[in-house]
Short mmCIF file of C-alpha atoms and ligand atoms in Angstrom, two decimals:
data_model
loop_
_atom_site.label_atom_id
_atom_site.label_comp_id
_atom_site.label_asym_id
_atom_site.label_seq_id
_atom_site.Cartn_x
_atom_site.Cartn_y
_atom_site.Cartn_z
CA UNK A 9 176.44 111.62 70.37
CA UNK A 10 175.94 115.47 71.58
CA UNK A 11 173.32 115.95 68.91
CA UNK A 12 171.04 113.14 70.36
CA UNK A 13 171.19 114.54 73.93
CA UNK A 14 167.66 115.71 74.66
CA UNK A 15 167.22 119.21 75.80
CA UNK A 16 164.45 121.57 76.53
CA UNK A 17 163.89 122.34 72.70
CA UNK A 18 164.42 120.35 69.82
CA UNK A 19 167.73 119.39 68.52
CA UNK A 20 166.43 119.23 65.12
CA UNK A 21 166.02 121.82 62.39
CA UNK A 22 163.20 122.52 59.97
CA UNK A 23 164.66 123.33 56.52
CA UNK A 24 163.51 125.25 53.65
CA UNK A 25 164.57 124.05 50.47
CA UNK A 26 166.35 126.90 48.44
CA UNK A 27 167.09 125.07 45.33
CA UNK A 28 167.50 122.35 43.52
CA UNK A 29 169.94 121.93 40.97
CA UNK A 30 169.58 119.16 38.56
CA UNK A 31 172.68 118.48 37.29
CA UNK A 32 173.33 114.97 34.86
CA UNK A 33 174.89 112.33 37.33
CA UNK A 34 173.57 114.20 40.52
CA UNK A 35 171.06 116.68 42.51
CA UNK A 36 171.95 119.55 44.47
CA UNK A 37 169.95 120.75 46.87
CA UNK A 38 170.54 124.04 49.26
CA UNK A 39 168.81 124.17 52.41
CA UNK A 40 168.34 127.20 54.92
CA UNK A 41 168.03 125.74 58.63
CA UNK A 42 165.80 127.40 60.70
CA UNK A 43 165.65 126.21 64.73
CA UNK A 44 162.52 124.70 66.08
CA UNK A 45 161.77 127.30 68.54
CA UNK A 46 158.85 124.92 70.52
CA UNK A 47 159.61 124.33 73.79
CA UNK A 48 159.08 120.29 75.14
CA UNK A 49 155.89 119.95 76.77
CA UNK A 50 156.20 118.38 80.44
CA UNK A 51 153.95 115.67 79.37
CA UNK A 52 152.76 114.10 75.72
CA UNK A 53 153.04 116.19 73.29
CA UNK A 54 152.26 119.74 71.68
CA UNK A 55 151.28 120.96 67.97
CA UNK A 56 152.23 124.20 66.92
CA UNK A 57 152.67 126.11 63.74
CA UNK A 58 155.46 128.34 62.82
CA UNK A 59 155.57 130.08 59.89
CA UNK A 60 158.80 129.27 57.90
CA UNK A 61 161.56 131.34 57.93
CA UNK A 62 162.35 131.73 54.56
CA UNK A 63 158.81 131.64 52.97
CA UNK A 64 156.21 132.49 55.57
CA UNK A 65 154.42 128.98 54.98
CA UNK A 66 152.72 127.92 58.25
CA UNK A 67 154.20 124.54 59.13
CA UNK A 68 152.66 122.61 61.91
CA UNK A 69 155.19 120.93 64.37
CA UNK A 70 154.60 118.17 66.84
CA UNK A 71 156.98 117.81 69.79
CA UNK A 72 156.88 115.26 71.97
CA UNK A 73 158.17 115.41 75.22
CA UNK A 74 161.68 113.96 76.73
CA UNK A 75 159.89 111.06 78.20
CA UNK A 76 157.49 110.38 75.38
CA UNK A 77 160.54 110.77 73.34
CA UNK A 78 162.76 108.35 75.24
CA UNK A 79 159.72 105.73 74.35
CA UNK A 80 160.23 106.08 71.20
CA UNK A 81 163.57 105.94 70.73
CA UNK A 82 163.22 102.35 73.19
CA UNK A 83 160.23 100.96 70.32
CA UNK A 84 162.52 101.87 67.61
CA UNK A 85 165.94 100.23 69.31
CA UNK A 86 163.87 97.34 69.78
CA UNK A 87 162.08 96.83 66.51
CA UNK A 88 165.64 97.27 64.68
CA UNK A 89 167.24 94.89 67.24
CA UNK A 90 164.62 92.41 66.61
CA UNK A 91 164.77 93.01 62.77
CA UNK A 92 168.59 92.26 63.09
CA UNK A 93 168.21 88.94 65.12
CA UNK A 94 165.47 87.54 62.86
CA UNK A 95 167.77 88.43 59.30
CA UNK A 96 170.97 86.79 61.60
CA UNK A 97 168.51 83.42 62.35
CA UNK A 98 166.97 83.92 58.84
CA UNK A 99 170.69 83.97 57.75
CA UNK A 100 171.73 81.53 59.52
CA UNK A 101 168.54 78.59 58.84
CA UNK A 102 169.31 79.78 54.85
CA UNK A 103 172.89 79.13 55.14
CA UNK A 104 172.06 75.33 56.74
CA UNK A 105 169.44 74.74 53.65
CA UNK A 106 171.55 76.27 50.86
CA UNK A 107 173.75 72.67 51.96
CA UNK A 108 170.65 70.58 51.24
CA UNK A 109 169.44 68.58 48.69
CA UNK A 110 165.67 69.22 48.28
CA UNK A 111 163.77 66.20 46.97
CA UNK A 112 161.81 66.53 43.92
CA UNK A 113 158.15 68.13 44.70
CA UNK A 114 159.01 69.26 48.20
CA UNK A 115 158.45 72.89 48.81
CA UNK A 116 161.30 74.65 48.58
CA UNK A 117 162.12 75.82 52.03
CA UNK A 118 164.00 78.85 50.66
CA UNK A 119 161.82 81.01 49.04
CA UNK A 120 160.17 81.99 52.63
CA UNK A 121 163.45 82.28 54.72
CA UNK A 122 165.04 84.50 51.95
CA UNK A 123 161.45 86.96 52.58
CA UNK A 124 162.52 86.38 56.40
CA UNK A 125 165.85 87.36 55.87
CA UNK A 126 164.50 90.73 54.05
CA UNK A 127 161.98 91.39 56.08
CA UNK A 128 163.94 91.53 59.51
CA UNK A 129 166.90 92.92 57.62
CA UNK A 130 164.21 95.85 56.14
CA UNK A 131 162.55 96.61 60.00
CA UNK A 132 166.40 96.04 61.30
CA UNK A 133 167.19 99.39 59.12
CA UNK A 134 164.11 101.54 59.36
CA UNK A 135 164.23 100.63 63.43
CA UNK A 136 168.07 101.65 63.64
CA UNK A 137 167.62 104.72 62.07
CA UNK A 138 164.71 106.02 63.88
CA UNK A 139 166.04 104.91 66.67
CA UNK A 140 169.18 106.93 65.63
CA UNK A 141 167.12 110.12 64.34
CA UNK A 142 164.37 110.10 66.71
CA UNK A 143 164.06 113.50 68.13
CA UNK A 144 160.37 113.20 69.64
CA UNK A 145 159.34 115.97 66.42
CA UNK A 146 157.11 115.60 63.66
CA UNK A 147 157.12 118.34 60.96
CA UNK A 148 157.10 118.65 57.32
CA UNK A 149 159.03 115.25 56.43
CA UNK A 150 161.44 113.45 58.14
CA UNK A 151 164.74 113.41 58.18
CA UNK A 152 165.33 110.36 56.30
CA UNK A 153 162.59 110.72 53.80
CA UNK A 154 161.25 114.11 52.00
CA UNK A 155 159.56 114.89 48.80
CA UNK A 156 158.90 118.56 49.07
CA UNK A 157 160.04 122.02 50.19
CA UNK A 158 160.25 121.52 53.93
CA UNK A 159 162.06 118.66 55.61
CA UNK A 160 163.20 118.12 59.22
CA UNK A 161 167.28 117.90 59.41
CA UNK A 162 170.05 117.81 61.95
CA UNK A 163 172.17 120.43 61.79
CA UNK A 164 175.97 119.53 60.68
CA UNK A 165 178.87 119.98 62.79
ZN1 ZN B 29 159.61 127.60 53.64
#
């Protein structure tokens, strides 16, 4: 839990892709972390730009401040805690109807609990992880998604 402990700078890294080797079952892909060196505002937020450590790109981070940050990380625990108790009703109404005879030219009342199900399931993942990730910055891609050069990580320990 150390790494989610929120201290005056921010616990994640920006990384610089190095390179990318394609290989047939599998990608590899090298990273060089760099620290965040933007101090937490008091109070909302602050954008800065940095210029990258390996290539001299200017990246533009946002960091948000402990409190702001402690927001988010409650709207994220509570969007994936939602999205888990609607796909464990969902789950639970589907389970009662799979039991059921439907009549003839009734709607079938499973089509639109199985989208429930999915749907809370979906927002109960994206919430958790946020919530999980969530380190009040916004860089160059997150942490769970990136497409390009740059991408915010945690460090490993
Ligand atoms: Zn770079």
């Amino acid at each position: 839990m150390g790494k989610r402990e929120l201290g005056p700078y921010p616990g994640l890294r920006y990384a610089h892709m190095v390179s990318k080797d394609v290989h047939s079952s599998h990608v590899v892909r090298r990273f060089a972390l760099h620290p965040i060196d933007i101090e937490r505002p008091e109070k909302g937020r602050r954008v800065e730009a940095r210029e990258c450590g390996s290539c001299q790109k200017p990246l533009k981070f946002k960091v948000l401040s402990v409190a702001a940050t402690r927001s988010r990380r409650w709207v994220w625990l509570v969007l994936g805690l939602a999205g888990v108790a609607a796909a464990l009703g969902f789950g639970v109404a589907l389970f009662e109807v799979g039991g059921q005879v439907v009549e003839e030219g009734a709607p079938n009342p499973v089509g639109p609990l199985v989208l429930g199900f999915l749907a809370g399931f979906l927002s109960g993942i994206v919430g958790l992880s946020y919530w999980w990730y969530e380190d009040g910055v916004r860089g160059p891609g997150s942490p769970l998604m990136s497409f390009g050069v740059h991408v915010l990580r945690w460090p490993r320990h």
